[in-house]
mmCIF file of C-alpha atoms in Angstrom:
data_model
loop_
_atom_site.group_PDB
_atom_site.id
_atom_site.type_symbol
_atom_site.label_atom_id
_atom_site.label_comp_id
_atom_site.label_asym_id
_atom_site.label_seq_id
_atom_site.Cartn_x
_atom_site.Cartn_y
_atom_site.Cartn_z
ATOM 1 C CA MET A 1 -183.489 3.439 -41.214
ATOM 2 C CA THR A 2 -183.617 -0.091 -42.957
ATOM 3 C CA GLU A 3 -184.675 -2.789 -40.450
ATOM 4 C CA LEU A 4 -182.718 -5.851 -41.032
ATOM 5 C CA THR A 5 -185.697 -8.401 -40.334
ATOM 6 C CA PRO A 6 -185.638 -12.016 -40.617
ATOM 7 C CA SER A 7 -187.251 -13.745 -43.935
ATOM 8 C CA THR A 8 -190.455 -15.797 -43.057
ATOM 9 C CA THR A 9 -189.496 -18.552 -45.663
ATOM 10 C CA TRP A 10 -186.176 -20.642 -45.512
ATOM 11 C CA PRO A 11 -183.462 -18.429 -46.419
ATOM 12 C CA GLY A 12 -181.136 -21.385 -47.746
ATOM 13 C CA PRO A 13 -178.450 -23.733 -46.102
ATOM 14 C CA LEU A 14 -176.248 -20.861 -45.301
ATOM 15 C CA ALA A 15 -178.467 -19.422 -43.223
ATOM 16 C CA GLY A 16 -176.830 -18.161 -40.069
ATOM 17 C CA VAL A 17 -173.520 -17.690 -41.981
ATOM 18 C CA ARG A 18 -172.325 -13.461 -42.003
ATOM 19 C CA VAL A 19 -169.893 -12.632 -44.830
ATOM 20 C CA LEU A 20 -168.144 -9.403 -44.632
ATOM 21 C CA ASP A 21 -167.484 -8.517 -48.560
ATOM 22 C CA PHE A 22 -164.741 -6.041 -49.137
ATOM 23 C CA THR A 23 -164.962 -6.612 -53.092
ATOM 24 C CA ARG A 24 -165.662 -4.815 -56.098
ATOM 25 C CA VAL A 25 -166.103 -5.120 -59.653
ATOM 26 C CA LEU A 26 -166.737 -8.661 -60.864
ATOM 27 C CA ALA A 27 -164.631 -11.618 -59.411
ATOM 28 C CA GLY A 28 -165.061 -10.944 -55.740
ATOM 29 C CA PRO A 29 -168.923 -10.110 -55.991
ATOM 30 C CA ALA A 30 -169.414 -13.125 -58.048
ATOM 31 C CA ALA A 31 -168.052 -15.146 -55.398
ATOM 32 C CA SER A 32 -170.139 -12.939 -52.840
ATOM 33 C CA LEU A 33 -173.416 -13.486 -54.968
ATOM 34 C CA ALA A 34 -172.798 -17.219 -54.859
ATOM 35 C CA LEU A 35 -173.039 -17.081 -50.928
ATOM 36 C CA ALA A 36 -176.025 -14.757 -50.805
ATOM 37 C CA ASP A 37 -177.884 -16.996 -52.964
ATOM 38 C CA LEU A 38 -177.156 -20.055 -50.808
ATOM 39 C CA GLY A 39 -178.849 -17.781 -47.802
ATOM 40 C CA ALA A 40 -175.513 -16.207 -46.123
ATOM 41 C CA GLU A 41 -176.052 -12.794 -45.082
ATOM 42 C CA VAL A 42 -173.394 -10.311 -47.244
ATOM 43 C CA ILE A 43 -172.421 -7.361 -45.747
ATOM 44 C CA LYS A 44 -170.921 -5.296 -48.735
ATOM 45 C CA VAL A 45 -168.658 -2.938 -47.427
ATOM 46 C CA GLU A 46 -168.305 0.323 -49.828
ATOM 47 C CA PRO A 47 -166.005 3.397 -49.993
ATOM 48 C CA PRO A 48 -167.418 6.851 -49.681
ATOM 49 C CA GLY A 49 -168.403 8.773 -52.901
ATOM 50 C CA SER A 50 -169.569 6.413 -55.585
ATOM 51 C CA GLY A 51 -168.874 3.126 -53.727
ATOM 52 C CA ASP A 52 -168.240 0.017 -55.868
ATOM 53 C CA ASP A 53 -166.406 1.065 -59.411
ATOM 54 C CA THR A 54 -169.136 -0.725 -60.966
ATOM 55 C CA ARG A 55 -171.533 1.827 -59.406
ATOM 56 C CA THR A 56 -170.644 3.798 -62.286
ATOM 57 C CA PHE A 57 -170.112 1.768 -65.248
ATOM 58 C CA PRO A 58 -172.650 2.922 -67.970
ATOM 59 C CA PRO A 59 -175.766 2.422 -69.095
ATOM 60 C CA ILE A 60 -177.064 4.369 -65.869
ATOM 61 C CA ARG A 61 -180.654 4.592 -65.276
ATOM 62 C CA ASP A 62 -182.041 6.429 -62.397
ATOM 63 C CA GLY A 63 -178.492 6.684 -60.928
ATOM 64 C CA GLU A 64 -178.088 2.724 -61.096
ATOM 65 C CA SER A 65 -175.600 0.762 -63.159
ATOM 66 C CA HIS A 66 -176.786 -2.288 -65.014
ATOM 67 C CA TYR A 67 -173.337 -3.576 -64.154
ATOM 68 C CA PHE A 68 -173.732 -3.369 -60.276
ATOM 69 C CA LEU A 69 -177.374 -4.692 -60.046
ATOM 70 C CA SER A 70 -176.288 -7.847 -62.403
ATOM 71 C CA VAL A 71 -173.835 -9.000 -59.373
ATOM 72 C CA ASN A 72 -174.975 -7.844 -56.137
ATOM 73 C CA ARG A 73 -178.386 -9.531 -55.803
ATOM 74 C CA GLY A 74 -179.355 -10.428 -51.834
ATOM 75 C CA LYS A 75 -176.478 -8.244 -50.225
ATOM 76 C CA LYS A 76 -176.647 -5.236 -48.029
ATOM 77 C CA SER A 77 -174.382 -2.008 -48.320
ATOM 78 C CA ILE A 78 -172.384 -0.180 -45.539
ATOM 79 C CA VAL A 79 -170.466 2.829 -46.523
ATOM 80 C CA ILE A 80 -166.847 3.135 -44.126
ATOM 81 C CA ASP A 81 -164.115 4.898 -44.724
ATOM 82 C CA LEU A 82 -161.023 2.312 -44.128
ATOM 83 C CA LYS A 83 -158.901 4.952 -44.209
ATOM 84 C CA ALA A 84 -160.045 6.892 -41.255
ATOM 85 C CA PRO A 85 -159.078 5.371 -37.406
ATOM 86 C CA ASP A 86 -162.882 5.030 -36.719
ATOM 87 C CA GLY A 87 -163.837 3.415 -39.911
ATOM 88 C CA LEU A 88 -160.943 1.074 -39.604
ATOM 89 C CA GLN A 89 -162.115 -0.129 -36.057
ATOM 90 C CA LEU A 90 -165.671 -0.336 -37.305
ATOM 91 C CA ALA A 91 -164.166 -2.965 -39.977
ATOM 92 C CA LYS A 92 -162.199 -4.969 -37.679
ATOM 93 C CA ASP A 93 -165.517 -4.885 -35.193
ATOM 94 C CA LEU A 94 -167.595 -6.217 -38.077
ATOM 95 C CA ALA A 95 -164.959 -8.839 -38.579
ATOM 96 C CA ALA A 96 -164.862 -10.021 -35.082
ATOM 97 C CA ARG A 97 -169.029 -10.688 -35.986
ATOM 98 C CA CYS A 98 -168.708 -12.457 -39.474
ATOM 99 C CA ASP A 99 -167.514 -16.217 -40.308
ATOM 100 C CA VAL A 100 -166.042 -15.250 -43.728
ATOM 101 C CA LEU A 101 -164.531 -12.272 -45.063
ATOM 102 C CA ILE A 102 -163.963 -11.890 -48.943
ATOM 103 C CA GLU A 103 -161.420 -9.388 -50.576
ATOM 104 C CA ASN A 104 -160.297 -9.032 -54.254
ATOM 105 C CA TYR A 105 -157.741 -6.040 -54.017
ATOM 106 C CA ARG A 106 -154.285 -6.580 -54.882
ATOM 107 C CA PRO A 107 -151.923 -8.716 -52.354
ATOM 108 C CA GLY A 108 -150.861 -6.424 -49.852
ATOM 109 C CA VAL A 109 -153.731 -3.835 -49.783
ATOM 110 C CA MET A 110 -155.546 -5.128 -46.989
ATOM 111 C CA ASP A 111 -152.357 -5.930 -45.208
ATOM 112 C CA ARG A 112 -151.368 -2.270 -45.343
ATOM 113 C CA LEU A 113 -155.024 -0.908 -44.289
ATOM 114 C CA GLY A 114 -154.693 -2.985 -41.131
ATOM 115 C CA LEU A 115 -157.200 -5.680 -42.272
ATOM 116 C CA GLY A 116 -154.970 -8.951 -43.543
ATOM 117 C CA TYR A 117 -155.956 -12.015 -42.557
ATOM 118 C CA GLU A 118 -153.296 -12.049 -39.431
ATOM 119 C CA ALA A 119 -154.671 -9.069 -38.292
ATOM 120 C CA LEU A 120 -158.279 -10.062 -38.034
ATOM 121 C CA LYS A 121 -157.347 -13.741 -37.356
ATOM 122 C CA ALA A 122 -156.302 -12.523 -33.796
ATOM 123 C CA ILE A 123 -159.342 -10.899 -32.906
ATOM 124 C CA ASN A 124 -161.562 -13.877 -34.684
ATOM 125 C CA PRO A 125 -159.643 -17.212 -35.106
ATOM 126 C CA GLY A 126 -162.734 -18.575 -36.767
ATOM 127 C CA LEU A 127 -162.603 -16.077 -39.428
ATOM 128 C CA ILE A 128 -162.069 -17.886 -42.636
ATOM 129 C CA TYR A 129 -160.448 -15.282 -45.228
ATOM 130 C CA CYS A 130 -160.853 -15.263 -48.625
ATOM 131 C CA ALA A 131 -158.529 -13.465 -50.915
ATOM 132 C CA ILE A 132 -159.097 -13.454 -54.601
ATOM 133 C CA SER A 133 -156.393 -11.963 -56.749
ATOM 134 C CA GLY A 134 -155.317 -12.252 -60.631
ATOM 135 C CA TYR A 135 -152.472 -14.350 -59.826
ATOM 136 C CA GLY A 136 -152.422 -15.298 -56.254
ATOM 137 C CA MET A 137 -150.346 -14.476 -52.976
ATOM 138 C CA THR A 138 -147.198 -15.449 -54.460
ATOM 139 C CA GLY A 139 -145.205 -15.880 -57.589
ATOM 140 C CA PRO A 140 -143.409 -13.194 -59.627
ATOM 141 C CA MET A 141 -146.527 -11.662 -60.900
ATOM 142 C CA ARG A 142 -148.485 -11.366 -57.608
ATOM 143 C CA ASP A 143 -148.812 -7.631 -58.096
ATOM 144 C CA MET A 144 -149.608 -7.239 -61.437
ATOM 145 C CA PRO A 145 -152.680 -5.591 -62.550
ATOM 146 C CA SER A 146 -155.254 -8.246 -63.743
ATOM 147 C CA PHE A 147 -158.557 -7.696 -65.890
ATOM 148 C CA ASP A 148 -160.802 -10.234 -67.369
ATOM 149 C CA ILE A 149 -158.997 -10.388 -71.126
ATOM 150 C CA VAL A 150 -155.345 -10.466 -69.102
ATOM 151 C CA LEU A 151 -156.637 -13.554 -67.276
ATOM 152 C CA GLN A 152 -157.870 -15.167 -70.436
ATOM 153 C CA ALA A 153 -154.488 -14.246 -72.181
ATOM 154 C CA GLN A 154 -152.637 -15.704 -69.361
ATOM 155 C CA SER A 155 -154.452 -18.986 -69.053
ATOM 156 C CA GLY A 156 -154.222 -20.134 -72.372
ATOM 157 C CA ALA A 157 -158.120 -19.535 -72.855
ATOM 158 C CA LEU A 158 -157.961 -16.574 -75.191
ATOM 159 C CA TYR A 159 -155.105 -18.561 -77.535
ATOM 160 C CA MET A 160 -157.909 -21.545 -77.641
ATOM 161 C CA ASN A 161 -160.940 -19.293 -78.349
ATOM 162 C CA ALA A 162 -160.256 -18.695 -82.363
ATOM 163 C CA GLU A 163 -161.194 -20.415 -85.454
ATOM 164 C CA PRO A 164 -158.249 -22.390 -87.261
ATOM 165 C CA GLY A 165 -155.620 -20.184 -88.493
ATOM 166 C CA GLY A 166 -157.471 -17.202 -87.146
ATOM 167 C CA GLN A 167 -156.718 -14.338 -84.560
ATOM 168 C CA PRO A 168 -157.433 -15.167 -80.933
ATOM 169 C CA MET A 169 -160.622 -13.718 -79.590
ATOM 170 C CA LYS A 170 -161.546 -12.782 -76.040
ATOM 171 C CA LEU A 171 -164.435 -15.045 -74.673
ATOM 172 C CA GLY A 172 -168.071 -13.687 -74.787
ATOM 173 C CA LEU A 173 -168.372 -14.394 -71.163
ATOM 174 C CA PRO A 174 -166.026 -12.389 -68.633
ATOM 175 C CA MET A 175 -165.065 -16.332 -67.579
ATOM 176 C CA GLY A 176 -161.551 -14.763 -66.282
ATOM 177 C CA ASP A 177 -163.469 -13.134 -63.278
ATOM 178 C CA LEU A 178 -166.568 -14.954 -63.059
ATOM 179 C CA VAL A 179 -164.323 -17.889 -62.377
ATOM 180 C CA GLY A 180 -163.730 -16.166 -59.040
ATOM 181 C CA GLY A 181 -167.329 -16.793 -58.543
ATOM 182 C CA ILE A 182 -166.449 -20.794 -58.730
ATOM 183 C CA SER A 183 -163.282 -21.059 -56.850
ATOM 184 C CA GLY A 184 -164.143 -18.600 -54.238
ATOM 185 C CA PRO A 185 -167.290 -20.296 -52.672
ATOM 186 C CA ILE A 186 -165.796 -23.874 -53.195
ATOM 187 C CA GLY A 187 -162.938 -22.702 -51.132
ATOM 188 C CA ILE A 188 -165.143 -21.099 -48.867
ATOM 189 C CA LEU A 189 -167.775 -23.904 -47.982
ATOM 190 C CA GLY A 190 -164.874 -26.572 -47.759
ATOM 191 C CA ALA A 191 -163.382 -24.290 -44.916
ATOM 192 C CA LEU A 192 -166.868 -23.596 -43.406
ATOM 193 C CA PHE A 193 -167.159 -27.659 -43.310
ATOM 194 C CA GLU A 194 -163.884 -28.100 -41.681
ATOM 195 C CA ARG A 195 -164.347 -25.545 -39.165
ATOM 196 C CA THR A 196 -167.328 -27.512 -37.819
ATOM 197 C CA ARG A 197 -164.601 -29.865 -36.539
ATOM 198 C CA THR A 198 -161.552 -27.439 -35.571
ATOM 199 C CA GLY A 199 -163.216 -24.504 -34.765
ATOM 200 C CA LYS A 200 -160.571 -22.942 -36.559
ATOM 201 C CA GLY A 201 -160.774 -20.620 -39.578
ATOM 202 C CA ARG A 202 -158.526 -20.375 -42.705
ATOM 203 C CA LEU A 203 -156.866 -18.225 -45.444
ATOM 204 C CA ILE A 204 -157.778 -19.041 -48.866
ATOM 205 C CA ASP A 205 -155.539 -17.905 -51.785
ATOM 206 C CA VAL A 206 -157.730 -17.839 -54.930
ATOM 207 C CA SER A 207 -155.817 -17.101 -58.258
ATOM 208 C CA LEU A 208 -157.933 -16.003 -61.126
ATOM 209 C CA THR A 209 -155.826 -17.430 -63.582
ATOM 210 C CA GLU A 210 -155.146 -21.003 -62.031
ATOM 211 C CA GLY A 211 -158.724 -21.132 -61.460
ATOM 212 C CA LEU A 212 -159.407 -20.403 -65.643
ATOM 213 C CA ILE A 213 -156.796 -22.846 -66.352
ATOM 214 C CA GLY A 214 -158.508 -25.243 -64.250
ATOM 215 C CA LEU A 215 -161.629 -24.631 -66.547
ATOM 216 C CA SER A 216 -159.609 -26.025 -69.365
ATOM 217 C CA ALA A 217 -160.460 -29.301 -68.524
ATOM 218 C CA TYR A 218 -159.310 -31.962 -70.937
ATOM 219 C CA LEU A 219 -156.722 -29.607 -72.861
ATOM 220 C CA PRO A 220 -153.763 -30.104 -70.658
ATOM 221 C CA GLN A 221 -154.148 -33.495 -70.713
ATOM 222 C CA LEU A 222 -154.604 -33.599 -74.283
ATOM 223 C CA ALA A 223 -151.177 -31.375 -74.919
ATOM 224 C CA TRP A 224 -149.035 -33.683 -72.773
ATOM 225 C CA PHE A 225 -150.672 -36.512 -74.384
ATOM 226 C CA THR A 226 -149.814 -35.671 -77.890
ATOM 227 C CA GLY A 227 -146.841 -33.624 -76.991
ATOM 228 C CA ALA A 228 -147.847 -30.734 -78.966
ATOM 229 C CA ASP A 229 -150.349 -27.426 -78.134
ATOM 230 C CA PRO A 230 -154.087 -28.027 -78.955
ATOM 231 C CA GLN A 231 -154.714 -25.797 -81.640
ATOM 232 C CA PRO A 232 -158.089 -23.366 -81.797
ATOM 233 C CA GLN A 233 -161.174 -25.058 -83.173
ATOM 234 C CA GLY A 234 -163.563 -22.801 -83.214
ATOM 235 C CA SER A 235 -166.870 -23.833 -82.674
ATOM 236 C CA GLN A 236 -165.342 -27.366 -83.128
ATOM 237 C CA HIS A 237 -164.483 -30.073 -81.249
ATOM 238 C CA PRO A 238 -160.472 -31.376 -81.255
ATOM 239 C CA ASN A 239 -161.817 -34.977 -81.451
ATOM 240 C CA LEU A 240 -165.195 -35.242 -81.668
ATOM 241 C CA VAL A 241 -167.239 -34.859 -85.031
ATOM 242 C CA PRO A 242 -169.675 -33.582 -86.313
ATOM 243 C CA TYR A 243 -169.512 -31.005 -83.398
ATOM 244 C CA GLY A 244 -169.690 -27.334 -83.977
ATOM 245 C CA VAL A 245 -171.824 -24.533 -85.648
ATOM 246 C CA PHE A 246 -173.439 -25.619 -88.963
ATOM 247 C CA PRO A 247 -175.043 -23.407 -91.597
ATOM 248 C CA ALA A 248 -178.899 -22.924 -92.023
ATOM 249 C CA SER A 249 -180.954 -21.643 -94.634
ATOM 250 C CA ASP A 250 -182.354 -18.926 -92.387
ATOM 251 C CA GLY A 251 -178.910 -18.753 -89.969
ATOM 252 C CA SER A 252 -176.994 -21.688 -87.963
ATOM 253 C CA ILE A 253 -177.454 -24.343 -85.501
ATOM 254 C CA VAL A 254 -175.325 -26.058 -83.323
ATOM 255 C CA VAL A 255 -174.985 -30.262 -83.814
ATOM 256 C CA ALA A 256 -173.011 -32.093 -81.097
ATOM 257 C CA CYS A 257 -172.490 -35.501 -81.480
ATOM 258 C CA LEU A 258 -170.721 -37.642 -78.648
ATOM 259 C CA THR A 259 -171.031 -40.803 -79.061
ATOM 260 C CA ALA A 260 -171.670 -43.940 -81.645
ATOM 261 C CA GLY A 261 -175.150 -43.833 -80.993
ATOM 262 C CA PHE A 262 -175.658 -40.224 -81.625
ATOM 263 C CA TRP A 263 -173.788 -40.717 -84.811
ATOM 264 C CA GLY A 264 -176.194 -43.195 -85.728
ATOM 265 C CA ASN A 265 -179.106 -40.578 -85.152
ATOM 266 C CA VAL A 266 -176.856 -38.009 -86.874
ATOM 267 C CA CYS A 267 -176.748 -39.894 -90.073
ATOM 268 C CA ARG A 268 -180.607 -41.042 -90.227
ATOM 269 C CA ALA A 269 -181.222 -37.027 -89.447
ATOM 270 C CA ILE A 270 -179.542 -35.423 -92.614
ATOM 271 C CA GLU A 271 -180.984 -38.510 -94.675
ATOM 272 C CA ARG A 272 -177.502 -40.141 -95.159
ATOM 273 C CA PRO A 273 -178.109 -43.380 -93.017
ATOM 274 C CA GLU A 274 -175.539 -45.600 -94.957
ATOM 275 C CA LEU A 275 -172.652 -43.317 -93.488
ATOM 276 C CA ALA A 276 -173.604 -45.029 -89.910
ATOM 277 C CA ASP A 277 -172.223 -48.433 -91.338
ATOM 278 C CA ASP A 278 -169.349 -46.897 -93.502
ATOM 279 C CA PRO A 279 -166.061 -48.563 -92.175
ATOM 280 C CA ARG A 280 -164.865 -45.428 -92.567
ATOM 281 C CA PHE A 281 -166.451 -43.387 -89.925
ATOM 282 C CA ALA A 282 -166.633 -46.449 -87.482
ATOM 283 C CA SER A 283 -164.723 -44.900 -84.851
ATOM 284 C CA LEU A 284 -164.373 -41.607 -82.765
ATOM 285 C CA GLU A 285 -160.663 -41.525 -84.463
ATOM 286 C CA GLN A 286 -161.970 -42.181 -87.932
ATOM 287 C CA ARG A 287 -164.556 -39.652 -87.743
ATOM 288 C CA ARG A 288 -162.101 -37.235 -86.591
ATOM 289 C CA ASP A 289 -159.520 -37.849 -89.121
ATOM 290 C CA ALA A 290 -162.586 -37.526 -91.507
ATOM 291 C CA ARG A 291 -163.611 -34.344 -90.327
ATOM 292 C CA GLU A 292 -163.855 -31.978 -93.564
ATOM 293 C CA GLU A 293 -166.131 -35.049 -95.309
ATOM 294 C CA ILE A 294 -168.481 -35.344 -92.168
ATOM 295 C CA ASN A 295 -168.659 -31.645 -91.974
ATOM 296 C CA ALA A 296 -169.490 -31.017 -95.285
ATOM 297 C CA ALA A 297 -172.142 -34.082 -95.362
ATOM 298 C CA VAL A 298 -174.146 -32.202 -92.694
ATOM 299 C CA SER A 299 -173.517 -28.853 -93.940
ATOM 300 C CA ALA A 300 -175.218 -29.840 -97.172
ATOM 301 C CA TYR A 301 -178.223 -30.771 -95.433
ATOM 302 C CA THR A 302 -178.731 -28.146 -92.610
ATOM 303 C CA SER A 303 -178.181 -25.554 -95.251
ATOM 304 C CA ARG A 304 -181.182 -26.616 -97.163
ATOM 305 C CA HIS A 305 -183.449 -26.128 -94.347
ATOM 306 C CA THR A 306 -184.351 -23.525 -91.560
ATOM 307 C CA VAL A 307 -183.333 -23.487 -88.017
ATOM 308 C CA ALA A 308 -186.734 -24.100 -86.902
ATOM 309 C CA GLU A 309 -186.975 -26.919 -89.499
ATOM 310 C CA LEU A 310 -184.085 -28.590 -88.142
ATOM 311 C CA VAL A 311 -185.026 -28.049 -84.430
ATOM 312 C CA THR A 312 -187.982 -30.200 -85.346
ATOM 313 C CA ARG A 313 -186.042 -32.694 -87.242
ATOM 314 C CA PHE A 314 -183.430 -33.429 -84.931
ATOM 315 C CA THR A 315 -185.607 -33.407 -81.683
ATOM 316 C CA ALA A 316 -187.602 -36.268 -83.245
ATOM 317 C CA LEU A 317 -184.359 -38.165 -84.017
ATOM 318 C CA GLU A 318 -182.793 -37.120 -80.812
ATOM 319 C CA VAL A 319 -179.749 -35.266 -82.090
ATOM 320 C CA PRO A 320 -177.858 -33.180 -79.741
ATOM 321 C CA HIS A 321 -178.224 -29.826 -80.832
ATOM 322 C CA ALA A 322 -179.396 -26.225 -80.336
ATOM 323 C CA PRO A 323 -180.553 -23.185 -82.016
ATOM 324 C CA ILE A 324 -178.292 -20.194 -81.308
ATOM 325 C CA LEU A 325 -180.014 -17.737 -78.958
ATOM 326 C CA SER A 326 -179.485 -14.168 -78.123
ATOM 327 C CA VAL A 327 -179.255 -13.101 -74.665
ATOM 328 C CA LEU A 328 -182.994 -12.129 -74.598
ATOM 329 C CA GLU A 329 -183.832 -15.141 -76.882
ATOM 330 C CA ALA A 330 -182.028 -17.117 -74.174
ATOM 331 C CA LEU A 331 -183.887 -15.140 -71.367
ATOM 332 C CA SER A 332 -187.290 -15.875 -72.704
ATOM 333 C CA SER A 333 -187.194 -19.048 -73.878
ATOM 334 C CA PRO A 334 -189.857 -21.741 -72.895
ATOM 335 C CA GLN A 335 -187.095 -23.648 -70.806
ATOM 336 C CA SER A 336 -186.210 -20.493 -68.973
ATOM 337 C CA GLN A 337 -189.704 -19.392 -68.534
ATOM 338 C CA ALA A 338 -191.050 -22.590 -66.894
ATOM 339 C CA ARG A 339 -187.739 -22.712 -64.495
ATOM 340 C CA GLY A 340 -188.327 -19.268 -63.671
ATOM 341 C CA VAL A 341 -184.911 -17.879 -64.522
ATOM 342 C CA VAL A 342 -186.292 -14.199 -64.805
ATOM 343 C CA VAL A 343 -187.416 -12.927 -61.364
ATOM 344 C CA GLU A 344 -189.105 -9.529 -60.630
ATOM 345 C CA VAL A 345 -187.613 -7.585 -57.759
ATOM 346 C CA ASP A 346 -188.565 -4.175 -56.463
ATOM 347 C CA HIS A 347 -185.747 -1.849 -56.200
ATOM 348 C CA PRO A 348 -185.673 1.426 -54.021
ATOM 349 C CA ALA A 349 -184.928 3.785 -56.994
ATOM 350 C CA LEU A 350 -185.912 1.728 -60.107
ATOM 351 C CA GLY A 351 -189.213 -0.177 -58.751
ATOM 352 C CA PRO A 352 -189.715 -3.482 -60.542
ATOM 353 C CA ILE A 353 -186.970 -4.830 -62.226
ATOM 354 C CA PRO A 354 -186.128 -7.881 -63.823
ATOM 355 C CA LEU A 355 -183.145 -10.012 -62.155
ATOM 356 C CA VAL A 356 -181.577 -13.232 -63.258
ATOM 357 C CA ASN A 357 -182.659 -15.766 -60.423
ATOM 358 C CA ARG A 358 -180.343 -18.318 -58.427
ATOM 359 C CA PRO A 359 -178.881 -20.856 -60.670
ATOM 360 C CA ILE A 360 -179.118 -23.383 -57.710
ATOM 361 C CA ARG A 361 -182.352 -24.551 -56.542
ATOM 362 C CA TYR A 362 -183.176 -26.844 -53.750
ATOM 363 C CA ALA A 363 -185.871 -29.111 -54.117
ATOM 364 C CA ASP A 364 -188.891 -29.179 -51.460
ATOM 365 C CA GLU A 365 -187.885 -26.045 -49.962
ATOM 366 C CA GLN A 366 -189.280 -22.563 -50.659
ATOM 367 C CA GLN A 367 -186.245 -20.604 -50.474
ATOM 368 C CA ALA A 368 -186.713 -16.653 -49.419
ATOM 369 C CA PRO A 369 -187.558 -14.517 -52.608
ATOM 370 C CA VAL A 370 -184.545 -12.768 -54.350
ATOM 371 C CA THR A 371 -183.991 -9.571 -53.094
ATOM 372 C CA ALA A 372 -182.897 -6.247 -54.801
ATOM 373 C CA PRO A 373 -179.207 -5.156 -55.333
ATOM 374 C CA PRO A 374 -178.684 -2.485 -52.203
ATOM 375 C CA MET A 375 -178.371 1.232 -52.715
ATOM 376 C CA LEU A 376 -175.115 2.603 -51.503
ATOM 377 C CA GLY A 377 -175.257 2.797 -47.905
ATOM 378 C CA GLN A 378 -178.622 1.429 -47.825
ATOM 379 C CA ASP A 379 -177.875 -0.458 -44.863
ATOM 380 C CA THR A 380 -175.512 1.607 -42.842
ATOM 381 C CA ASP A 381 -177.624 2.497 -39.925
ATOM 382 C CA ALA A 382 -178.934 -0.654 -39.533
ATOM 383 C CA ILE A 383 -175.986 -3.256 -39.431
ATOM 384 C CA LEU A 384 -174.347 -0.083 -37.083
ATOM 385 C CA ALA A 385 -177.122 -0.472 -34.498
ATOM 386 C CA ASP A 386 -178.220 -4.058 -34.963
ATOM 387 C CA LEU A 387 -174.627 -5.854 -35.648
ATOM 388 C CA LEU A 388 -172.651 -3.366 -33.552
ATOM 389 C CA GLY A 389 -174.885 -1.867 -31.052
ATOM 390 C CA LEU A 390 -174.204 1.735 -31.722
ATOM 391 C CA ASP A 391 -176.739 4.171 -30.654
ATOM 392 C CA GLU A 392 -178.303 7.235 -32.797
ATOM 393 C CA ASP A 393 -176.144 9.758 -31.640
ATOM 394 C CA ARG A 394 -173.023 7.445 -31.879
ATOM 395 C CA ILE A 395 -173.978 7.161 -35.706
ATOM 396 C CA ALA A 396 -175.103 10.352 -36.473
ATOM 397 C CA ALA A 397 -171.375 11.329 -35.359
ATOM 398 C CA LEU A 398 -169.595 8.860 -37.603
ATOM 399 C CA ARG A 399 -171.770 10.075 -40.421
ATOM 400 C CA ALA A 400 -171.282 13.645 -39.757
ATOM 401 C CA ALA A 401 -167.450 13.037 -39.509
ATOM 402 C CA GLY A 402 -167.693 11.245 -43.156
ATOM 403 C CA THR A 403 -166.663 8.078 -41.747
ATOM 404 C CA VAL A 404 -169.881 6.217 -42.800
ATOM 405 C CA ALA A 405 -172.377 7.036 -45.223
#
């Protein structure tokens, strides 16, 4: 039986907050991951059999999926059959002892299981209940299935992610789902703060589509100002020039010029200092309107030099830039190494494995080490015994009946 032992180091600002996690795949697990990273105890409830769907997503090594490992660090796993009466009661007993519940089923599913907000509020008035879904709990699309590319299409993100005149392309990052890991925790943290004053919980309705629309930043306001849809710009910016990907002799490099000061730096870097004083390019609007001419001047210089040469020159002259790194290059960059972006953890089945570290750090504190994502049902016995007070005979009976695993 896995022992639930307290950490000897600071667990994080959410130490003492207990989260009951009914999420699966990506949007919901990203939300509970953020809370686990902040020190909350996250109890992941998984169905019997294969557990979270992503445990079966290839590639798989020694029975463990890369996908599951990516968003479930720092959590505990308990296997409960929610369709069994005893399993449902166990879930309710756990909810009575938790501060937060997160789920990302379609609206209505948890109600049909007997685990909706109203049912659980009756036994735990302080419970903060976060329901994450593609379109939210209301509206004509609330019952429709949603996946990352669908959310990107519905939010305008896919439309904008294209070269001018080109075919829309899915974002390389699954932001339609990952926005659940942003909106969900923000809503939960706000409700936790409110509860310190009121003692009451709250139902949080998170729409992934609305979250992704929210990440479109200035684009809606640009559309309202101009009265027209912003058009896809590829890697370029609709109003800032030069800004985007430029050719090098051995690849490509990003240049991002946002201010007049940087514009002067760019001109010196590409050995065209006279452009900085050219009245045709004096303002942001003028540079935007002269996009083709300016981009051609930048490209003429960058295409004659290697990425490494450009990085050296642009760094020296304070031109905002970046080489275009692959995933492995980004993970192993000197900056990532200096910051400890990758950590090694000991997994029960895989042994030592690399994981991405917490993205939020707290200065002047030694936070507890990241722990490996749990194996299916790894903590079932410990949670039932330590949290619900069940004895070994009762746990054995529940296991024999298939209610837990």
